[in-house]
Short mmCIF file of C-alpha atoms and ligand atoms in Angstrom, two decimals:
data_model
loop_
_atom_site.label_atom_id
_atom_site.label_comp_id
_atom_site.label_asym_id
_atom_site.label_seq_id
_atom_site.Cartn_x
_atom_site.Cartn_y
_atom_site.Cartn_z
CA UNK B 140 -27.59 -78.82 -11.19
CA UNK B 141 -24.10 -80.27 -11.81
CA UNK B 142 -22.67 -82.57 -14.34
CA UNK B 143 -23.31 -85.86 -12.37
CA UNK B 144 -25.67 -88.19 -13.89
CA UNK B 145 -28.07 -89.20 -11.34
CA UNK B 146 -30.19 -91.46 -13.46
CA UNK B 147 -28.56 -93.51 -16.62
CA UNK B 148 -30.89 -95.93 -18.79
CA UNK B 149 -30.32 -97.86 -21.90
CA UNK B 150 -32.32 -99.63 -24.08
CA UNK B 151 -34.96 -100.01 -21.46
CA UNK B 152 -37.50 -102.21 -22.78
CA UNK B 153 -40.43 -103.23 -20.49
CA UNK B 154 -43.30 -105.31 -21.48
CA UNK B 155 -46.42 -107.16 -19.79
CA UNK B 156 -48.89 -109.89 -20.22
CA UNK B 157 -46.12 -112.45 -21.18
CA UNK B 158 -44.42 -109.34 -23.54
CA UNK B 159 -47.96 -109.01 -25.00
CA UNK B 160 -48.38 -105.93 -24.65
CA UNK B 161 -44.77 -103.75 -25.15
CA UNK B 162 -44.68 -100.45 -23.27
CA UNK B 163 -41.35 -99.48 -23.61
CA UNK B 164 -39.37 -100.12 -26.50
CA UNK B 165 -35.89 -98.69 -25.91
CA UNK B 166 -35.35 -95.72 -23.66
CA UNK B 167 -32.01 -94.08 -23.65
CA UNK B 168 -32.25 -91.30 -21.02
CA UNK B 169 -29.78 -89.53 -18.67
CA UNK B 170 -30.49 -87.11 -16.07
CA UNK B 171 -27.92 -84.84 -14.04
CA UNK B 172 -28.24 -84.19 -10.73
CA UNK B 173 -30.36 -81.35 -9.39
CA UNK B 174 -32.47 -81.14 -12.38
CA UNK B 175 -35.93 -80.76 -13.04
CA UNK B 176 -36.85 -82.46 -15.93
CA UNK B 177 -40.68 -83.00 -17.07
CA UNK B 178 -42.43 -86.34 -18.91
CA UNK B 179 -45.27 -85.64 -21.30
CA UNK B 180 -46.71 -87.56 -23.68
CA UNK B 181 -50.20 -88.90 -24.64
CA UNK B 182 -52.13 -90.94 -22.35
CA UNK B 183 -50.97 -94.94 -22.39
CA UNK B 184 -47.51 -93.79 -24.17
CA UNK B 185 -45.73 -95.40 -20.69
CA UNK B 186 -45.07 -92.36 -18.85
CA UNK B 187 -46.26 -93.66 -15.60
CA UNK B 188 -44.54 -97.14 -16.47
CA UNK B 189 -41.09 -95.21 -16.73
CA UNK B 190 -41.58 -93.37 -13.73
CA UNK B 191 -42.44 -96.86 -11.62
CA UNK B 192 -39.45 -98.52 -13.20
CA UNK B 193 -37.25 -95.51 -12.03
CA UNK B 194 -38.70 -95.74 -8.33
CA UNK B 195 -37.93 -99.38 -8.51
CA UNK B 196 -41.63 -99.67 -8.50
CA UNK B 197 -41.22 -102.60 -11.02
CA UNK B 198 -38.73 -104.70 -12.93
CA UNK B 199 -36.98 -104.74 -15.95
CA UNK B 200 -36.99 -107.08 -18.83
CA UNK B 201 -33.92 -105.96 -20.81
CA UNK B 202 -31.64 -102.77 -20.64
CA UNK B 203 -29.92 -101.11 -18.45
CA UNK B 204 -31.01 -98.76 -15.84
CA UNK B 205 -28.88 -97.19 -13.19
CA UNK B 206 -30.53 -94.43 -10.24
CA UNK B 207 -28.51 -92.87 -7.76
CA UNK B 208 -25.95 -95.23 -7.93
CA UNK B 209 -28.07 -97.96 -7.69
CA UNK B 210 -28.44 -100.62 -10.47
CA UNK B 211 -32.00 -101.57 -10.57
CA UNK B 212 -31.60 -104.73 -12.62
CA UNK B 213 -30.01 -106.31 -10.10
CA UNK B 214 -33.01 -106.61 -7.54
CA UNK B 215 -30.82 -105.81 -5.02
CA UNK B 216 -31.57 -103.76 -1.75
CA UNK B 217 -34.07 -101.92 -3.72
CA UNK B 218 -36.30 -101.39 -0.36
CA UNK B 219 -33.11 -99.44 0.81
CA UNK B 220 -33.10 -97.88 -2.55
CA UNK B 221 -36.68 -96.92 -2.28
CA UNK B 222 -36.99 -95.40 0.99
CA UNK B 223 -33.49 -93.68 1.14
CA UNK B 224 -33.16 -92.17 -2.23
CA UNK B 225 -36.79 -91.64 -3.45
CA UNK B 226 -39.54 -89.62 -2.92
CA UNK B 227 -42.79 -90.77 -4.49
CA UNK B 228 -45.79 -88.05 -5.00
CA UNK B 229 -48.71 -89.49 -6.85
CA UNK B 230 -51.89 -87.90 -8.35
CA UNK B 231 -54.03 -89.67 -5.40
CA UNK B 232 -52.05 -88.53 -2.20
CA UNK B 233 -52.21 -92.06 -1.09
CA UNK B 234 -52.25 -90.56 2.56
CA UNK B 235 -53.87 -92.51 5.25
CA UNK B 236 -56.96 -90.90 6.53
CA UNK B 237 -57.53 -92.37 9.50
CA UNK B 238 -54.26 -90.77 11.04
CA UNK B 239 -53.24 -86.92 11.39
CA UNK B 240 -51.49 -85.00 8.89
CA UNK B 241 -48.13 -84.79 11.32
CA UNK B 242 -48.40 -89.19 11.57
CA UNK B 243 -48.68 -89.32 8.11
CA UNK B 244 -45.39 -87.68 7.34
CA UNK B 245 -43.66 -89.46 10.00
CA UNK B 246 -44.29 -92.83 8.41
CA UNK B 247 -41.18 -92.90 5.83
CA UNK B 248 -38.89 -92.17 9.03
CA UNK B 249 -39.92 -95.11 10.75
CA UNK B 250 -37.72 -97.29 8.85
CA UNK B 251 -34.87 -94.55 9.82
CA UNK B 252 -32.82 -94.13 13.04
CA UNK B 253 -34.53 -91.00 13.93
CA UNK B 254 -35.74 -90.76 17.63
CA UNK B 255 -39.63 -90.39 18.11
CA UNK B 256 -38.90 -86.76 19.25
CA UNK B 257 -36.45 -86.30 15.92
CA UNK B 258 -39.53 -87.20 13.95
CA UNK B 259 -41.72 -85.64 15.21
CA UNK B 260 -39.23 -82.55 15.03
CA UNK B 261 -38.66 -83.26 11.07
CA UNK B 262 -42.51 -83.61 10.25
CA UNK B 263 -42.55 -80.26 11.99
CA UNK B 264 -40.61 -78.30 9.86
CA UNK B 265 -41.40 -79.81 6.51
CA UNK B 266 -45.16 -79.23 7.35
CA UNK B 267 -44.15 -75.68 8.10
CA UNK B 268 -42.24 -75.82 4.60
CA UNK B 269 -45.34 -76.72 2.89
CA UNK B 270 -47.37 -73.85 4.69
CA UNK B 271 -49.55 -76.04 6.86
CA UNK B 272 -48.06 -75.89 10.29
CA UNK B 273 -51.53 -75.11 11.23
CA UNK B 274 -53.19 -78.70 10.79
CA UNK B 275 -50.58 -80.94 12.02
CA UNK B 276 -53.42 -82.43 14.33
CA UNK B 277 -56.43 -82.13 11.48
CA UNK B 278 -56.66 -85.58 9.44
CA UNK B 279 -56.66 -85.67 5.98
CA UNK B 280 -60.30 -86.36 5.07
CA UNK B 281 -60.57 -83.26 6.47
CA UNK B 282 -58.42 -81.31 4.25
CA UNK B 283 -58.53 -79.80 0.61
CA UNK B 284 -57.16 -81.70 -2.69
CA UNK B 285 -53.82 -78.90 -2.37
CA UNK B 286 -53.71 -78.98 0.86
CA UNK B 287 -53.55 -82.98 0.62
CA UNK B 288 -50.82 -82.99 -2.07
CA UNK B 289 -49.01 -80.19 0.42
CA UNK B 290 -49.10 -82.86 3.19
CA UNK B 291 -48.23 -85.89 0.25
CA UNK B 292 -44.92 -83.32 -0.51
CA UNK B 293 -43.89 -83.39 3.00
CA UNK B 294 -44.14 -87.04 3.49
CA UNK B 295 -42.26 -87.45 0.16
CA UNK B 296 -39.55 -85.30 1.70
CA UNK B 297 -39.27 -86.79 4.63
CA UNK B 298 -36.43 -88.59 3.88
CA UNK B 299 -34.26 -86.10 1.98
CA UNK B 300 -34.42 -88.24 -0.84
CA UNK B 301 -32.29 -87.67 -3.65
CA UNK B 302 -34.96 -87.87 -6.51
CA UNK B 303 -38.34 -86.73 -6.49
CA UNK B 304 -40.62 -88.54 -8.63
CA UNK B 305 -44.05 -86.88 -9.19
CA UNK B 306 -46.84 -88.52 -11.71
CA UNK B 307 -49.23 -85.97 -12.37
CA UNK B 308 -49.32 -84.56 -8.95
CA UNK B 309 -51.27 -81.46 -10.03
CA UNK B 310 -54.18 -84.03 -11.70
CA UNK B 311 -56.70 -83.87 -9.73
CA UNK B 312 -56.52 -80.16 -8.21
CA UNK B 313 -58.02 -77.20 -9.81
CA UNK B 314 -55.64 -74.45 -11.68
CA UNK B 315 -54.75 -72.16 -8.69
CA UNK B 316 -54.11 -75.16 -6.39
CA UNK B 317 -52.20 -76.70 -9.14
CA UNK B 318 -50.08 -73.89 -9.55
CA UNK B 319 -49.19 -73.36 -5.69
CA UNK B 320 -48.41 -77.43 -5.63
CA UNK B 321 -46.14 -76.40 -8.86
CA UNK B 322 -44.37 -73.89 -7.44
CA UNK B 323 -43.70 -75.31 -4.07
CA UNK B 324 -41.91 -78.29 -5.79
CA UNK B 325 -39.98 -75.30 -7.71
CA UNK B 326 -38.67 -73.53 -4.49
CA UNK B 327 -38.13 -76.83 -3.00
CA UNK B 328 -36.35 -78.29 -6.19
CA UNK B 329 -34.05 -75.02 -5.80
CA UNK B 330 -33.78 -74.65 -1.92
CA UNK B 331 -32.50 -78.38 -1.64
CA UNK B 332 -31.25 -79.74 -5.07
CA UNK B 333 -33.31 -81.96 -5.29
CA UNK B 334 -33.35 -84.14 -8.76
CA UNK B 335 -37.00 -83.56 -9.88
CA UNK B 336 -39.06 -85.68 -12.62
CA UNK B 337 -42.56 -84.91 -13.11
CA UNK B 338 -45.18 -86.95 -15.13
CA UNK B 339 -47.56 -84.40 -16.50
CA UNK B 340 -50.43 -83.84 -19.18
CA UNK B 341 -50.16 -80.01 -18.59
CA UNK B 342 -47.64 -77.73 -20.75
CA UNK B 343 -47.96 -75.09 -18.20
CA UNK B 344 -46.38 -77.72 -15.34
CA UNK B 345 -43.85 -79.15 -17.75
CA UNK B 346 -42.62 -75.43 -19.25
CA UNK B 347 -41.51 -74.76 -15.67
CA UNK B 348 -38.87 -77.99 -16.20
CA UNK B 349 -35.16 -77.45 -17.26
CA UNK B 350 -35.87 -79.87 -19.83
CA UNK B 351 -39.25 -81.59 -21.54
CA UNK B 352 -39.28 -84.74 -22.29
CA UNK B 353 -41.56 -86.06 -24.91
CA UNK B 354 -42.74 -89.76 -24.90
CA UNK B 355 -44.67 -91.62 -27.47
CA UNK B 356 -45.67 -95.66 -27.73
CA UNK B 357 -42.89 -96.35 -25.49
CA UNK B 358 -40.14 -94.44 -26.51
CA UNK B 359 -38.33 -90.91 -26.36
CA UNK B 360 -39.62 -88.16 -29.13
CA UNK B 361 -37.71 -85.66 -28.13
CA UNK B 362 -35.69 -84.33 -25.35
CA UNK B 363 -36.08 -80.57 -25.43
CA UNK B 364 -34.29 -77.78 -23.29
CA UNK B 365 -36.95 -75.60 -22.39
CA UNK B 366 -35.49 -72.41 -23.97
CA UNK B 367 -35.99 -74.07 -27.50
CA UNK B 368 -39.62 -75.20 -26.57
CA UNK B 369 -41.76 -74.80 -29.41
CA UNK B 370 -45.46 -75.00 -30.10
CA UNK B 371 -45.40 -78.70 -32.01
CA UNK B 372 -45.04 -80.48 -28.96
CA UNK B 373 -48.44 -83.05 -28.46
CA UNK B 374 -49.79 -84.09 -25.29
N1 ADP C 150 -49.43 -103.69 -14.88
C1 ADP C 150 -49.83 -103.60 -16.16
N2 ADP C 150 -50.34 -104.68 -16.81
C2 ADP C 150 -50.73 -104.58 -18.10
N3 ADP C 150 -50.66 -103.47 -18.84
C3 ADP C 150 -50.16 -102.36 -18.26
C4 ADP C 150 -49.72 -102.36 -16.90
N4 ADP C 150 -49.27 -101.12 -16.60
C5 ADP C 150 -49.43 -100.38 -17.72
N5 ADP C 150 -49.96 -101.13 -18.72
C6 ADP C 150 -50.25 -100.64 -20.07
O1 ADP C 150 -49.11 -100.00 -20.55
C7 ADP C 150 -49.43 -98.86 -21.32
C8 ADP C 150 -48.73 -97.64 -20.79
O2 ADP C 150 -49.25 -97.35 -19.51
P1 ADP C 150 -48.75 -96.12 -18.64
O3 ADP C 150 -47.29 -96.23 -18.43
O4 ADP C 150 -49.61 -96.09 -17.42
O5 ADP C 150 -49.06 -94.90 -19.60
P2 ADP C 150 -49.20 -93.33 -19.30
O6 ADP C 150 -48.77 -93.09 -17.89
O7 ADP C 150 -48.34 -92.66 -20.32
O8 ADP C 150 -50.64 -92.99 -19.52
C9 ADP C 150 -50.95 -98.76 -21.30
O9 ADP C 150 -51.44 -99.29 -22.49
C10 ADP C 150 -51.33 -99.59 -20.10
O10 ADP C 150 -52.60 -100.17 -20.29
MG1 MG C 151 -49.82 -92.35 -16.22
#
């Protein structure tokens, strides 16, 4: 981690249904590069929409919000934005199942200027970083719900992205699974320097950030570093 803010908001609000229904009323957040920060909150508190809004996933009504270096409110180049700087790991893989594990993390480094045989090359290595070298060929249908996630890691890695953003990615495994997922993201997060933000329901996942933070009816709680974590923290 070093002092460099990667991600800057202010005042973020974001609403829908016409600003109906409000589901975030005024984020301030900053996060540094290389850290691994964690979102909790209770369900419907807008954890998911902060995560989409950082990922460029969706727009802005008012604030500021500024990722990488990009400024998101200004709807510009956020395709470029999306598939240079961010890696996107969501609690259903979203994988394709008709096409093999290997294809699957080639598809973000289509829109690169990677050579078929540099691809192909990449997918290698990060499937060997995710300990599944071995089913390259198999297709996901026929894989486990880690072993899935493993392969939705290596896809979201495929571009060295700058930020990782994970919502719930440990969801819908069971405990030991979960925890492998967990701790690959860890080495991973360490090995490359990655920024990581992770939207999670589970203390266990979010004691493992540098930093928890708590978000209720769209807004910031608390922002805790983990060494002062105590037990009043809901989710
Ligand atoms: N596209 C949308 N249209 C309308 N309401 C939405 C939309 N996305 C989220 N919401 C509402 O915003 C609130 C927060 O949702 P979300 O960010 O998914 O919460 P969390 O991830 O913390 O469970 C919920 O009440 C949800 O129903
Ligand atoms: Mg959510």
């Amino acid at each position: 981690m070093n002092n460099k803010n990667i991600v800057k908001i202010e005042n973020l609000e974001k609403s829908y249904e016409n600003g109906n229904i409000k589901v975030l009323n005024g984020i301030d957040l900053e996060i540094k590069e290389g850290e691994f920060v964690s979102i909790i909150g209770p369900s419907g508190s807008g954890k998911s929409t902060l995560l989409n809004m950082l990922g460029a996933l969706d727009i802005v009504d008012n604030g500021k919000i500024n990722v990488a270096n990009y400024d998101l409110t200004k709807k510009k180049n956020l395709d470029e934005f999306r598939s240079e700087k961010i890696g996107f790991i969501f609690q259903l893989h979203n994988l394709i199942p008709n096409i093999s594990v290997m294809e699957n993390v080639e598809i973000p480094m289509y829109e690169t200027k990677l050579s078929g045989k540099q691809r192909t090359n990449k997918a290698l290595k990060l499937l060997n970083d995710v300990g599944l070298k071995d089913k390259t060929k198999t297709k996901p249908t026929k894989l486990s719900g880690g072993e899935r996630q493993r392969v939705a890691i290596a896809r979201a890695l495929a571009n060295d992205p700058a930020i990782i953003l994970a919502d719930e990615p440990t969801g819908s495994l069971d405990s030991r699974s979960g925890k492998k997922i967990l701790e690959l993201l860890n080495d991973l997060h360490k090995e490359k320097n990655v920024t990581l933000i992770i939207v999670t329901h589970d203390m266990n996942v979010a004691k493992l950030a540098d930093r928890i933070i708590e978000v209720l009816d769209g807004k910031i709680l608390k922002s805790n570093d983990n060494s002062f974590l105590n037990e009043d923290i809901n989710c």
